[in-house]
Each structure stands twice: as C-alpha cells, then as structure tokens.
XYZ file of C-alpha atoms in Angstrom:
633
model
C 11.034 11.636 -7.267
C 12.949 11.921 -4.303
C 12.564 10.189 -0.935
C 11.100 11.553 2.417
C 10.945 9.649 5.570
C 10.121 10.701 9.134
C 10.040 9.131 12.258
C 8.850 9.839 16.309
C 8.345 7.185 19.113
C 10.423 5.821 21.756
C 13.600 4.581 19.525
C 16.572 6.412 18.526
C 15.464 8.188 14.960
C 18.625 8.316 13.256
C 19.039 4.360 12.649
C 15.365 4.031 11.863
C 15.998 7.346 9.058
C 18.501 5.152 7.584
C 16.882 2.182 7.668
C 14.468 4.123 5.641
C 16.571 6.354 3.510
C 17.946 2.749 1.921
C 14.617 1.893 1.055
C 13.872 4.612 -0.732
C 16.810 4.157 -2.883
C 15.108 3.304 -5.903
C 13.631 6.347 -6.668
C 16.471 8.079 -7.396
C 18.864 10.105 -5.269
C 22.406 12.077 -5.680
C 22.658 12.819 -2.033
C 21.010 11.889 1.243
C 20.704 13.302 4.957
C 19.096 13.651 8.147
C 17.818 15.884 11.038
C 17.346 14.517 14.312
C 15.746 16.509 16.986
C 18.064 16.378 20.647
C 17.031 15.623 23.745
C 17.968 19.474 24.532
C 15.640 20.646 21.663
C 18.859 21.457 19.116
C 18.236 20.369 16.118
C 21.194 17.986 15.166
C 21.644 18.270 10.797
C 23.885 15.958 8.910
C 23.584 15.453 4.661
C 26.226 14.609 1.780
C 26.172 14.397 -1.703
C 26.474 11.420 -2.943
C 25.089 7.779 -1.764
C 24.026 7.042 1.615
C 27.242 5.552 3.028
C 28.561 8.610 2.356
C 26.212 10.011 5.018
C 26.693 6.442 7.346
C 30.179 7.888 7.362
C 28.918 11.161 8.657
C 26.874 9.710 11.375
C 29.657 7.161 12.503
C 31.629 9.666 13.963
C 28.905 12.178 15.296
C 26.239 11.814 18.442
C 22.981 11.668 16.723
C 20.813 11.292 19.548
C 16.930 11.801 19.388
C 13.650 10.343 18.830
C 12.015 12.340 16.169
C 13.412 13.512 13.097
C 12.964 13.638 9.506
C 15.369 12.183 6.127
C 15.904 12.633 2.584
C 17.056 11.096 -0.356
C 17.124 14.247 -3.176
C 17.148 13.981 -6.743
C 18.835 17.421 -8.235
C 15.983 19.588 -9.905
C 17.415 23.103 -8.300
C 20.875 23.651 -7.857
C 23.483 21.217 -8.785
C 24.185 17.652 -6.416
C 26.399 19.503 -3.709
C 26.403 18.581 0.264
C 25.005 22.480 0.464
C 21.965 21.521 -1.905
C 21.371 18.436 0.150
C 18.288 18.289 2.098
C 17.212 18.695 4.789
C 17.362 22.941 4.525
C 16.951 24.741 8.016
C 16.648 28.467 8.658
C 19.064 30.827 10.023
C 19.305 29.458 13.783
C 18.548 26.080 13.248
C 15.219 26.264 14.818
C 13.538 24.513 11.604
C 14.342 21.649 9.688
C 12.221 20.646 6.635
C 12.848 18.161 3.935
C 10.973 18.291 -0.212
C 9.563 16.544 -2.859
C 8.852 18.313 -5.750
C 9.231 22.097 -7.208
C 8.423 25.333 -5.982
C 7.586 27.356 -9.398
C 7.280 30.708 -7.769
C 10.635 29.736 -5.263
C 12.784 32.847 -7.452
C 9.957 35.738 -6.808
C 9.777 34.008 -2.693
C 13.413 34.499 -2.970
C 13.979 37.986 -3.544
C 11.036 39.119 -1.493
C 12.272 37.263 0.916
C 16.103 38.863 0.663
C 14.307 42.520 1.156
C 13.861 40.898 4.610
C 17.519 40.538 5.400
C 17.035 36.857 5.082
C 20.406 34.614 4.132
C 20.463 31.628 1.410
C 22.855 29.439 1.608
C 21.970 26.634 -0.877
C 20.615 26.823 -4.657
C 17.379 25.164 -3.797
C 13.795 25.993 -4.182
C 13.413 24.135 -1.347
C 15.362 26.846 0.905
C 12.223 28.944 0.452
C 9.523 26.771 1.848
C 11.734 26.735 5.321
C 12.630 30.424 5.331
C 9.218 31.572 4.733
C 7.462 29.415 7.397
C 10.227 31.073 9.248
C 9.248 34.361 8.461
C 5.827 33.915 8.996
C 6.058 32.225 12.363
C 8.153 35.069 13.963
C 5.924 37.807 12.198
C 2.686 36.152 14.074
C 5.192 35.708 17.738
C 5.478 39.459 17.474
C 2.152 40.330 16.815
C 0.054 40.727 20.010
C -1.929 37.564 19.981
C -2.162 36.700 23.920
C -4.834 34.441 23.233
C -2.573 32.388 20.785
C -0.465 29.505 22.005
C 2.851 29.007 19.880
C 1.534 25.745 19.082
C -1.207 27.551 17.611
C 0.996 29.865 15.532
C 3.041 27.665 14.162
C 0.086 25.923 12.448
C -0.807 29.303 11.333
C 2.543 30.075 9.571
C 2.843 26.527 8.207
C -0.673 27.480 6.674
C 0.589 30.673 5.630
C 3.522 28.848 3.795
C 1.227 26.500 1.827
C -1.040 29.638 0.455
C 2.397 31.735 -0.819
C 4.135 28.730 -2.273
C 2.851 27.730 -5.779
C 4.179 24.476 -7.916
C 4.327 20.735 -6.266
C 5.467 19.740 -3.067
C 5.320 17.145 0.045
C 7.112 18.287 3.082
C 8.471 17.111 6.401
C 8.948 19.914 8.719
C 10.608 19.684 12.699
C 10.932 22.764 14.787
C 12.763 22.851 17.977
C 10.117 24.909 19.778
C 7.979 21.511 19.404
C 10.122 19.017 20.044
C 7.085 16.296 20.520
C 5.466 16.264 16.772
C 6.412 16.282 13.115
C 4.488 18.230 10.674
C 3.876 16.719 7.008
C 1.794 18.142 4.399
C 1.199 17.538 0.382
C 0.403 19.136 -2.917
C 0.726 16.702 -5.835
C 3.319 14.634 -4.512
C 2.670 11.132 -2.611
C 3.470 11.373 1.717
C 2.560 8.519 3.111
C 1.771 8.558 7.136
C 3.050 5.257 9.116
C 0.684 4.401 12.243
C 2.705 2.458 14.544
C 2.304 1.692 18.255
C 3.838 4.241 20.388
C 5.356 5.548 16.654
C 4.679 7.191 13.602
C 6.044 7.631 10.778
C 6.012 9.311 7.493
C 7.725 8.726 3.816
C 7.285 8.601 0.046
C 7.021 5.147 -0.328
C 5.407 1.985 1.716
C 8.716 -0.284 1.527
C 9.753 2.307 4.126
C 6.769 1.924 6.531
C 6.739 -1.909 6.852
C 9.338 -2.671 9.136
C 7.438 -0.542 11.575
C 3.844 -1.082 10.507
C 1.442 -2.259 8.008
C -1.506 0.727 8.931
C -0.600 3.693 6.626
C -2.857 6.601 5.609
C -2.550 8.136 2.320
C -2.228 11.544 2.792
C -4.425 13.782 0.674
C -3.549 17.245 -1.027
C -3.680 20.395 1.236
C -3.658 18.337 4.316
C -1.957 18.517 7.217
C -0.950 15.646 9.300
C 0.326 16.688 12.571
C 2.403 13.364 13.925
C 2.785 12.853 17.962
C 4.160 9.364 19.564
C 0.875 8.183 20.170
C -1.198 9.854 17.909
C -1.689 11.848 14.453
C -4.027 14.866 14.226
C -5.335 15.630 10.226
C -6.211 19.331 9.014
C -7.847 20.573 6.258
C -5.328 23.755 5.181
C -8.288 26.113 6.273
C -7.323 23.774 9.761
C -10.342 22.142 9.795
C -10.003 18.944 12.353
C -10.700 15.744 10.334
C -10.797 11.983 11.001
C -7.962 9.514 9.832
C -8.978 6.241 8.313
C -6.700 3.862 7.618
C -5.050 1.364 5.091
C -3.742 -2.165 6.097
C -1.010 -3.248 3.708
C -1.642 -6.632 3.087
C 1.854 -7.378 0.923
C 4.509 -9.612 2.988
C 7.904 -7.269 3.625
C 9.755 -9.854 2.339
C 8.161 -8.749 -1.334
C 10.249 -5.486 -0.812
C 13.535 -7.310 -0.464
C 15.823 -9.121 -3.051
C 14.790 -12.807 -1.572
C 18.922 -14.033 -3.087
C 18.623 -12.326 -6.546
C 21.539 -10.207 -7.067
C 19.064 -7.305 -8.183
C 15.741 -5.964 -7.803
C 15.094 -6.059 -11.642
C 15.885 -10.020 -11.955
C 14.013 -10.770 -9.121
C 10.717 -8.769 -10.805
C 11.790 -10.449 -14.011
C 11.050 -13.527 -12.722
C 7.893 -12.789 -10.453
C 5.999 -12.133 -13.620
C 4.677 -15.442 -14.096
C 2.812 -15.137 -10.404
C 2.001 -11.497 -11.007
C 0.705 -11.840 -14.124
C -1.440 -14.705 -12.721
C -2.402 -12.859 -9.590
C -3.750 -10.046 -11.799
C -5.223 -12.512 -14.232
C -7.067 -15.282 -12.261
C -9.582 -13.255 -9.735
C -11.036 -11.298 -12.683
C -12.142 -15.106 -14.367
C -14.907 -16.888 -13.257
C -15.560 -20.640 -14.854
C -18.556 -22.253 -14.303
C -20.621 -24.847 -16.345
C -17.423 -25.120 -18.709
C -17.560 -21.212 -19.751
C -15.593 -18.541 -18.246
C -16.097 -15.236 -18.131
C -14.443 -11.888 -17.562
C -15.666 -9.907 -14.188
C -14.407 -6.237 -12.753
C -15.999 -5.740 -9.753
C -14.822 -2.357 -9.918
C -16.360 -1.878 -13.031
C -20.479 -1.421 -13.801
C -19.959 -2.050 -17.752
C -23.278 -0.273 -19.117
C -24.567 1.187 -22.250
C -21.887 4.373 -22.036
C -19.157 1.822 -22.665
C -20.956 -0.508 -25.306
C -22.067 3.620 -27.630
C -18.451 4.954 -26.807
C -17.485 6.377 -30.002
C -13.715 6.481 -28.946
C -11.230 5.259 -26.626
C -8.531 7.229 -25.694
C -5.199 6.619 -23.492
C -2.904 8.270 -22.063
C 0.547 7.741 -19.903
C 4.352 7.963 -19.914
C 7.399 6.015 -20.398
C 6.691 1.888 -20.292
C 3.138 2.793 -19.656
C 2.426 4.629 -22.769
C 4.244 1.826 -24.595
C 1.205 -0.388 -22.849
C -0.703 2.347 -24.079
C 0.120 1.759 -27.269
C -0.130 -1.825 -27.374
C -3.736 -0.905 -25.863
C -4.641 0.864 -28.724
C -3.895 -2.443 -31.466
C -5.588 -4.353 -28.558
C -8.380 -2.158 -28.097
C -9.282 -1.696 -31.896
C -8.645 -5.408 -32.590
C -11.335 -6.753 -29.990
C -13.518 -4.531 -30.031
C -13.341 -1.966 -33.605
C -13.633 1.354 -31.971
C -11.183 4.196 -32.749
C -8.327 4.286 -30.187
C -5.382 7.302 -29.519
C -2.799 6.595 -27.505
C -0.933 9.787 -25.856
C 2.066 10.831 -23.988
C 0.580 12.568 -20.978
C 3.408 14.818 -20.972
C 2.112 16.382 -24.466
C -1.465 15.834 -23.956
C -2.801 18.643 -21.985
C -0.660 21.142 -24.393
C -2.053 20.048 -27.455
C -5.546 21.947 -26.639
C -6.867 18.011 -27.189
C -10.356 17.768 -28.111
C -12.472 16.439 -25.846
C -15.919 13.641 -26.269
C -17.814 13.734 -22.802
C -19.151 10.426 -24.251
C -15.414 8.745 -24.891
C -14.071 6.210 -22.770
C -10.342 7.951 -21.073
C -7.870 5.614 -20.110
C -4.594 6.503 -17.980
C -2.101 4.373 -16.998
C 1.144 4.753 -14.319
C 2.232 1.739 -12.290
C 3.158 4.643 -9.709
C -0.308 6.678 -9.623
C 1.816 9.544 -9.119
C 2.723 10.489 -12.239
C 2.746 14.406 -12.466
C 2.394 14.099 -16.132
C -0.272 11.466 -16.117
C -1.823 13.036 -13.544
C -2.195 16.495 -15.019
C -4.099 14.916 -18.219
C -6.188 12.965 -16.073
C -7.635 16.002 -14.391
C -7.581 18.189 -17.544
C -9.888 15.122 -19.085
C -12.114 15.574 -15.769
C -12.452 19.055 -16.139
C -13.678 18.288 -19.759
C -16.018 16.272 -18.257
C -14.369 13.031 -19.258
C -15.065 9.737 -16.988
C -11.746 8.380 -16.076
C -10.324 4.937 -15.783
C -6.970 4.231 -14.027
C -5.349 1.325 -14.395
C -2.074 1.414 -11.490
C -0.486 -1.014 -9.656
C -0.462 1.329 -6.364
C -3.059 1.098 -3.798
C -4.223 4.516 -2.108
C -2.329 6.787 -4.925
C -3.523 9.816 -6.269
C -4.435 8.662 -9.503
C -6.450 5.885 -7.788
C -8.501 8.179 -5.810
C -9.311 11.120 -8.064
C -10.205 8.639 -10.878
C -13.696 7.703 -11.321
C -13.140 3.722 -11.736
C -10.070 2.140 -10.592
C -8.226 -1.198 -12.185
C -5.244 -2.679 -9.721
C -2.613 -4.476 -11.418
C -1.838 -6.439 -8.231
C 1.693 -6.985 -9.189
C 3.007 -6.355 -6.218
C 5.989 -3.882 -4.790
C 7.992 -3.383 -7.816
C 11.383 -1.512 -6.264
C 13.897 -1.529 -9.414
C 13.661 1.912 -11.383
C 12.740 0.310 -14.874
C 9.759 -0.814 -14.735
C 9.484 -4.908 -15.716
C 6.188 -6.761 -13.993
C 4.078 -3.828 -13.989
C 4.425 -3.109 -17.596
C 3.241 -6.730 -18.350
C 0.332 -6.911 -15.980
C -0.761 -3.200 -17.283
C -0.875 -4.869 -20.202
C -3.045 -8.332 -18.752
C -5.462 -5.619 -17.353
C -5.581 -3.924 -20.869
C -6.197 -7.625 -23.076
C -8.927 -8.504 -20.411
C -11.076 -4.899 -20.318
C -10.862 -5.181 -24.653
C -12.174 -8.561 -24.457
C -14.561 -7.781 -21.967
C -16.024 -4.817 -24.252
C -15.364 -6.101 -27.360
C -18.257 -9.211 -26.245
C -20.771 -6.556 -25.201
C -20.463 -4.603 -28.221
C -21.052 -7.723 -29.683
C -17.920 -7.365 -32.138
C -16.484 -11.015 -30.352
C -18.489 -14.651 -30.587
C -19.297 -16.922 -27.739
C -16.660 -18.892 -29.443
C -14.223 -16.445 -29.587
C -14.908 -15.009 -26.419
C -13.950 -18.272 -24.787
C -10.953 -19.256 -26.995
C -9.147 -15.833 -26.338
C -9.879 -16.328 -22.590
C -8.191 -19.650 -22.178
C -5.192 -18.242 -24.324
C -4.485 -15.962 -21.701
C -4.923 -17.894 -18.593
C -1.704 -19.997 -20.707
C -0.039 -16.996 -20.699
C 1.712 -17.429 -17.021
C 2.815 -20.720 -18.115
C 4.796 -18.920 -21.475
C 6.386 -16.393 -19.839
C 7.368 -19.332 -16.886
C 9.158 -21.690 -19.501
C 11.101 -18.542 -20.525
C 12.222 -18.111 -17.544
C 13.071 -21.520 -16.251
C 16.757 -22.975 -17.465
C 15.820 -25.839 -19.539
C 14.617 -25.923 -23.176
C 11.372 -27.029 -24.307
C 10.553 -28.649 -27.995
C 8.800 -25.466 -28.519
C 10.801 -22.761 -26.839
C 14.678 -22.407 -27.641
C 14.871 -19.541 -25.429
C 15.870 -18.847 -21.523
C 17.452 -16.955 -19.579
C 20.996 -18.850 -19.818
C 20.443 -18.469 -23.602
C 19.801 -14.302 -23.330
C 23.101 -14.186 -21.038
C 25.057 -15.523 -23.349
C 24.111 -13.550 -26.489
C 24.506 -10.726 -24.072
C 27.903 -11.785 -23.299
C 28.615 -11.561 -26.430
C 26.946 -8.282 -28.022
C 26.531 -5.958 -24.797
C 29.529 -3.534 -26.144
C 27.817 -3.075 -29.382
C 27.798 1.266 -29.528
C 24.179 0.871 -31.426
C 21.428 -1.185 -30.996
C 18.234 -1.117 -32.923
C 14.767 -2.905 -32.122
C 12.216 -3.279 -35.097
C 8.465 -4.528 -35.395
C 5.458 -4.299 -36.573
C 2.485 -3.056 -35.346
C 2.161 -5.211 -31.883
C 5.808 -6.083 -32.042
C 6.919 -2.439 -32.915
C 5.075 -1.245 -29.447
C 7.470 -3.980 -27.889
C 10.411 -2.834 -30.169
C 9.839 0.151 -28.232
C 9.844 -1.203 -25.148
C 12.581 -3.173 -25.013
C 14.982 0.052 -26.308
C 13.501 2.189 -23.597
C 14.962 -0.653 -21.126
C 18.163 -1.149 -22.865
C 18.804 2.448 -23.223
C 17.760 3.226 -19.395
C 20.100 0.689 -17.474
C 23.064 -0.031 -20.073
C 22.991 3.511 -21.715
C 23.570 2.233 -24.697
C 22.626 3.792 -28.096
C 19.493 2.250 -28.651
C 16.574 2.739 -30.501
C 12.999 1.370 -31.694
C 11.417 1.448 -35.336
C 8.516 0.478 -37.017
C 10.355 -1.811 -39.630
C 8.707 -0.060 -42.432
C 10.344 3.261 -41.672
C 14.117 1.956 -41.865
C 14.208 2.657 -45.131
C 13.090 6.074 -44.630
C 15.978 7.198 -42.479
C 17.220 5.357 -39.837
C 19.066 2.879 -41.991
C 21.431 5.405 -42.583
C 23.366 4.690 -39.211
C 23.652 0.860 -39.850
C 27.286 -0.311 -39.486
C 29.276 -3.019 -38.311
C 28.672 -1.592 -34.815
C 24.724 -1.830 -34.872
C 23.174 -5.227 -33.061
C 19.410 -5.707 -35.155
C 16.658 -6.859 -32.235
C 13.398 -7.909 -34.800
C 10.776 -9.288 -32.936
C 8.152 -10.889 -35.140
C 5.551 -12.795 -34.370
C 2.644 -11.795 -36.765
C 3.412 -14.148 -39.797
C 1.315 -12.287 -41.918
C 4.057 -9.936 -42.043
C 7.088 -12.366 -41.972
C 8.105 -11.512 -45.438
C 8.069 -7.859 -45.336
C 10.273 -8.563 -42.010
C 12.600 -10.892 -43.669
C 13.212 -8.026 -46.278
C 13.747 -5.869 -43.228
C 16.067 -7.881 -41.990
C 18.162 -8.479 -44.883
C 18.382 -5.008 -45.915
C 20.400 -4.257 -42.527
C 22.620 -7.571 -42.438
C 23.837 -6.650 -45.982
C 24.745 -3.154 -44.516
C 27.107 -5.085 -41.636
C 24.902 -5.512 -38.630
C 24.880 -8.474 -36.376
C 20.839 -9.505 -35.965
C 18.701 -11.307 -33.638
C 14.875 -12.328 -34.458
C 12.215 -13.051 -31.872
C 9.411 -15.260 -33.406
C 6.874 -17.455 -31.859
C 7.354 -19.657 -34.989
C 10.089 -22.523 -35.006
C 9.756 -23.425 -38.589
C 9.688 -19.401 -39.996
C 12.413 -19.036 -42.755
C 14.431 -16.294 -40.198
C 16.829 -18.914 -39.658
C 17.816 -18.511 -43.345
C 18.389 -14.645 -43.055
C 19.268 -13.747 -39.302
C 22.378 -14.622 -37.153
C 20.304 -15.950 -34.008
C 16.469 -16.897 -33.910
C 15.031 -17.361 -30.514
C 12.063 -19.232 -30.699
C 9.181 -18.340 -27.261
C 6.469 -20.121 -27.164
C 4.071 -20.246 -29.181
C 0.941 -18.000 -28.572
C -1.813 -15.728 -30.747
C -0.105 -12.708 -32.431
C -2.276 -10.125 -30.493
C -1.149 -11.791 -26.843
C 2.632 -11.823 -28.033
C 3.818 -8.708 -26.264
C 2.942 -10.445 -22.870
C 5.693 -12.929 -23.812
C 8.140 -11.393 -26.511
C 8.975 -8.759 -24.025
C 10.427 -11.397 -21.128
C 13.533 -12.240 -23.173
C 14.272 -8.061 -23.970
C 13.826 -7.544 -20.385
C 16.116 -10.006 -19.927
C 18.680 -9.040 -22.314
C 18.706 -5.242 -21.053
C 19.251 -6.529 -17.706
C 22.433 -8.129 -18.525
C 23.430 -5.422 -20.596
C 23.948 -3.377 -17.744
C 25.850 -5.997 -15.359
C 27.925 -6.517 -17.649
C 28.707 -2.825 -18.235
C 28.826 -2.125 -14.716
C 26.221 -0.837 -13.421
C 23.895 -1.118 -11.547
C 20.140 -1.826 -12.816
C 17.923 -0.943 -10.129
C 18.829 2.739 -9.573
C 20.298 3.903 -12.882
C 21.611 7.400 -13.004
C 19.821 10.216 -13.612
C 16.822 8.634 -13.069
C 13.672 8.148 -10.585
C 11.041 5.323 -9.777
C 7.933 8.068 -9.644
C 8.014 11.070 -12.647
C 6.304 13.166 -10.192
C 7.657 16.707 -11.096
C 7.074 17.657 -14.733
C-alpha cells in the first residue's frame, strides 16, 4: 500500500527520491520522507506527515547532499499519521535507515524483547522493529570473534537474521552508513521492484517510478535479497545463496504514466478504455476465411477445462464485481456452475475444494494480499490457477499456473476504471472460448457473439465523444450536467438485475470511494425487502436496465421509489423502452446484447462518480483513506 523508492549512481538522490515519491502518490500516503546517505557517511533523515510538499518544504531549507538513499510514501497501519510515525525509521545513532511496506504481526513480542535490551522506541510503528533488530543483530555478530568475517559479510548476516525473527508481510529498503556504496532491498509478500540503470539503480513499489531512469526492471521475488551498487546488483537467496538476475524490458511509453492535459488520472483512464479495451480484445482474434476465432496463447484449452464440473472465482473490490459479472457470463456461455468470492472471506470459510474445478482470481494489481492468500490456499488444495491481472512480473502472475494480461496499460488513479472493463473483455472472451468446446455455443453463435464484441470499443467510444448519435443520448457533457445537478444528494442508490445489479454494484463502489457519498447497490428485487425504508426526498435512484425481459419488473421498481420522493435516473440500451414514462432522466447507450452490457453501462457511472467528486472537492485519483494495491490484509 505504501510507496518505496531507492536510488544510487552518480546524481544527487534527494531530487531523484522526490521525483519518485510523487509517482507513487496514488497508492495512498498520509506522510512522506527521505534518507540520503552524505558524502561523510552520516546519514541525513528528513519526513512529515502530511503530503509531499510538506516534505519539499523540509528539504528547501536543508543540505541534502548524497548519491544513495532511500524514500517513502506511508499509509498509517501502526501508529497514527504523525511526522514521528513517518518513515524512514533509523536506530539509535543513525547508523541505519530503512523504509516498509506492509505489517510486522509479531512487531509487539520483537518489541518487548527487544526493550529487555535497553533498546529506545521512539515511534508507534511496527516498522521501528525491523531497523532495531537488524541493529541488534549486526552489533551482536561485530562483537563476536569472527576474524575471518568482513563487516560486509556481517551485515548480510544480521539482515538475514532480521528476515528469520520477523513474521507478517514486508518489502524493505535498508542504508547503513558503514556501507555507504550499496542499498539493501528485500521482500515477503509485498511487490519491490529493482531499477537497472546505467551507472544507477534503483528500487520502488511501482514501475511509474523506474521509467524516467530506465525501462530494465527485475521483479524481485520473496525471500530475496537484492544487494544494489552503482554499477551493479548482486541477488541472494535468504540462505545467501548467489543467484543470477534476469531482466524485464518495460515496453509501455512514460508518457502512459502521466496525465497527457486531463485534469485527472481517472478521466484520462476513462477515456483510454476504448483503446484498452481494444488492445486487450484484438490480438486474442484471429479472422481468416470469413470466421474468427478466439486464441490464448497462454492457454492449452484441453479436456480438464471442457469435464470441469465447476468454475470458481475469486477477488476483491472492482475485481470481484468482474467476478461476479463472470459468474452470469460464465454460466450463460457455457452452463457450468460458477461461485464468485471475496478473497478476503474465502480462505476462512474452510471452502471446499474440487482438484478437477477450474479457479479463477482476479486483481488488476497482482498484489493483492487478499487475492493472493486464496490463490495459494487453492494451490495447496491442489487447485490449477488462472490469473487474470493487468500487471506484468507480479506475484500473482508468477505463482499462478496460467496467466491472462489485461494489457490495459498503467492505470495510476486509485479507483480502478479501464482495468475493471478489460478484466471483464478477458472474462466474455475465455466463456466464449469454453462455452464452444463444451459444445454448449453454435458455429453461428460462436461467430455472432464474437463480432458483438469487437463493436464493443466503438460503444464505449461514442459515449465518450461529445456529440449525440440517433442511437445514443448519452456523453460525457450529458453525465456532467446531471452531476451538476444531483452531486449533493446525501443518498444515492444503484439497482439492477442480474448483469446490471453486478454493475449497480460497481458504480456505488466508485461513487462511494471518490465523492464519499452515501451510496449503495441492490438487486432491485430486494428493495422491497428493506432498503426501501431509507428512500426520501434526499435519495438520487441510478437503475440500469438493459435486459428487457425484465423491464417491467424494473419499471415497478422504479415507481415504487419515485412515489416515495426520490429523484431517478435509468440506464437502458433501449430508446423506445416505456422508462421515459416513469423515470426523471433516461440515458439511452448504445445499443448492444444484454450479456455484453456491463462493458458499456458502466462508462457513463464511471463518469458520473468522477464528477461527483470534483465537484465536491476532492480529489479523485488519491482519495483518502485509501490505496492503489490492498496488499496488507
């Protein structure tokens, strides 16, 4: 959740940790700071609560000078957002600096050992711990007699040390004056990303952070240990076993980590969807002799996938709700029982387990603590796993046994927009794909639902272009407005049915996550059963309906909350429905098939969210509270 960067070469660190720092923004931060290492081997700490000018101000008017040194963006899980708290934590003489991602779960029992040895805390941090007991451990081995054993060597030793006591998550960047030449960076469970520049190297959470400097990056691996010098990075096993480094190239321009004139992150991801969703769509069809057909190269599709008796998928936040939507999709093309789980409850449920199932997880991150604890529970089982992420090199990408890329590209706001839709591209095209070898689709079919989605770019495109169409009353001027005119409404409800209750869903978790407003999603049936209760003149109605076999049990939906005093809007993908009759505001999106209308009913929500929150202030691409990447539990 939080942000780590690092940085040694032949420039002055501190600009380049800020440079970085500001990057790593969007995954959520209540303070920020830096340690640079001096030319005289001090180690030169600045940090602040609060946002990262706060710390500019800090630097303006102190020498930072140094070429290696290590930054942090933190996200408050232990101790409250205080410039004490504030990473990075040093010991007692400032001879170590180390900045964290993640928890320490054992960091109370470290603590109090660790105070029998006359050792200080100053902050409320786990992360204090993790630098006082490599402390501890490195001045226990210097006064052991060791004559054989270079400092060097015993530093490694204690840093090893460190890694066996502590228990729980963590990625950490760790400076120590004695070694003023190298940075040390290791991971458990949490993504650290090493940078391989020329005559530089760098480390951090996140790529964004790594391509001003380079575009070779190594994905480092749990219990490794990189060891970064100017010119060179040395990788460990944790037993500090000497092991090769192979590469990545990042093949994604910079300039798709930077607003390009949008006034936000979120718009500008809004309105890539149309390419992305393309760009994820396209290279997986292959027409030839008038037929197309849907290819994974990554996938073998044999006879375990055609007898799988059950699908099952599991993720959390937006990605569950593609999970969901999976599960109609999945059942609907190819009639094989589907659950759909929040990985955060899965792995406590004692779930039970079919070696022969297929097992499904989803995060646009792949670092998802959550997702990524169910995925290895389902392993353990003896599951096969599929992972369908948008992030090359992550963790769920490598421990899974079949990988699915998204190839949506960087996606930097905090709610999650252009992933969610291509999750769900990747989802329509692998039920299609088995639903024809299970024989449940026709050659017919088969080739009618393919050219319906390669139309779906085009949809969500008119959406998001400013001029009406004969078909499509809706855009983005259209979705400002209403917003304009309904964004201080204190409740706001989203209803559906079946496909369009998973985007009901959806499109509160948005609302409620940049505007903080009141919001919630229903399955239209259950309003009666509860929820209607809190209907006033107060409460904004979002239906989105676009199955018209259920346009009358809607409509009665509908009018059961107007007559109770709130203001509603309908979605449909059907200009002549009788809505108009019933609602306040019908937009009309273009038509498409019932069971591809999430890929376009969800545009205008997004939409609507987004200028929810300008217009309340704030700021959409790093809403409070919250982070890019879940990945503590």
């Amino acid at each position: 959740m939080c942000g780590i960067t690092g940085y040694i070469g032949n420039e002055e660190a501190a600009p380049i940790l800020l440079r970085s720092l500001k990057k790593l923004e969007y995954r959520g931060y209540d303070s920020a700071g830096i340690a640079v290492m001096a030319d005289n081997s001090k180690i030169n700490l600045q940090k602040s609560k609060g946002q990262i000018k706060a710390l500019e101000d800090l630097l303006a008017g102190a020498a930072i000078d140094g070429r290696t040194g290590i930054g942090h963006t933190r996200w408050a899980t232990h101790g409250e957002p205080s410039d004490t708290n504030s990473h990075p934590h040093t010991n007692e003489s400032l001879s170590i600096a180390i900045v964290h991602n993640g928890i320490i779960e054992n960091y109370l029992k470290l603590k109090q050992w660790l105070q029998t040895k006359n050792v200080v805390f100053k902050s409320d941090t786990d992360t204090e711990v993790a630098v006082h007991l490599l402390n501890y451990f490195y001045k226990t081995e210097s006064d052991l007699p060791a004559a054989n054993d270079s400092s060097e060597k015993r530093f490694f030793n204690a840093v090893v040390q460190t890694l066996h006591k502590i228990e729980g998550s963590y990625a950490l960047g760790i400076i120590c004056s004695d070694f003023t030449d190298r940075i040390y960076a290791v991971r458990k469970d949490n993504p650290l990303i090493i940078g391989l520049g020329k005559n530089e190297n760098l480390i951090s959470s996140d790529v964004p952070a790594l391509l001003e400097h380079t575009r070779q990056v190594y994905f480092l691996d749990d219990n490794e240990i990189a060891v970064l010098y100017r010119n060179h990075v040395d990788l460990f096993q944790d037993s500090g076993e000497k092991k090769s480094i192979h590469s990545t190239t990042i093949n994604w321009n910079i300039d798709a980590a930077e607003k390009n004139g949008y006034a936000h992150f979120m718009l500008k991801e809004i309105h890539e969807q149309a390419k992305a969703l393309g760009d994820t769509l396209h290279p997986r069809i292959k027409i030839e002799n008038g037929c197309s057909e849907i290819l994974f190269d990554e996938i073998q599709f044999d006879s375990s996938w055609v007898n799988a008796p059950r699908i099952v998928i599991t993720a959390c936040g937006t990605a569950y709700h593609a999970a969901v939507i999976g599960k109609y999709a999945f059942e609907y093309f190819t009639r094989t029982p589907v659950e759909a789980d929040i990985a955060s409850e899965y792995r406590y449920r004692n779930p039970v387990f079919n070696k022969d199932d297929i097992f499904i997880v989803i995060s646009q991150s792949g670092e998802t603590a959550d997702t990524l604890a169910a995925m290895r529970l389902a392993k353990s089982k003896g599951a096969h796993v599929l992972a369908i992420t948008n992030t090359v090199g992550s963790t769920l990408a490598r421990e899974a046994d079949l990988v699915v890329y998204t190839w949506a590209g960087p996606e930097i706001a905090v709610a999650s927009t252009k992933a969610f839709t291509t999750q769900l591209m990747c989802i329509y095209l692998l039920a299609i794909k088995l639903g024809r070898l299970k024989g449940q689709i026709t050659d017919c079919a088969y080739q009618t639902y393919i050219k319906e989605l390669l139309q779906i770019p085009e949809s969500v495109k008119e959406i998001l272009n400013h001029t009406e169409h004969a078909d499509c009353s809706i855009n983005e001027d259209v979705v400002k407005r209403f917003a304009s005119l309904q964004f201080s409404k204190t409740k706001m409800f989203f209803i559906g049915r079946q496909f369009d209750y998973a985007v009901s869903m959806e499109a509160a978790l948005k609302l409620k996550e940049i505007s903080y407003t009141h919001s919630e999603s229903f399955a239209a049936g259950e309003l009666k059963h509860g929820p209607i209760a809190l209907v006033d003149s107060n409460t904004l109605l979002i239906t989105t309906a676009t199955q018209p076999a259920l346009f009358e049990k809607i409509a009665s939906n509908i009018r059961e909350v107007s007559s109770r005093g709130a203001y509603s809007l309908v979605i449909t993908n059907e200009k002549d429905s009788a809505f108009k009759e019933i609602a306040n505001e019908v937009w009309i999106i273009p038509k498409s098939p019932e069971y591809f209308s999430p890929l376009i009913s969800i545009i205008p929500l997004q939409l609507f969210a987004y200028y929810c929150a300008v217009l309340r202030g704030n700021d959409p691409d790093k809403p409070r509270n919250l982070a890019k990447s879940v990945t503590v539990e």
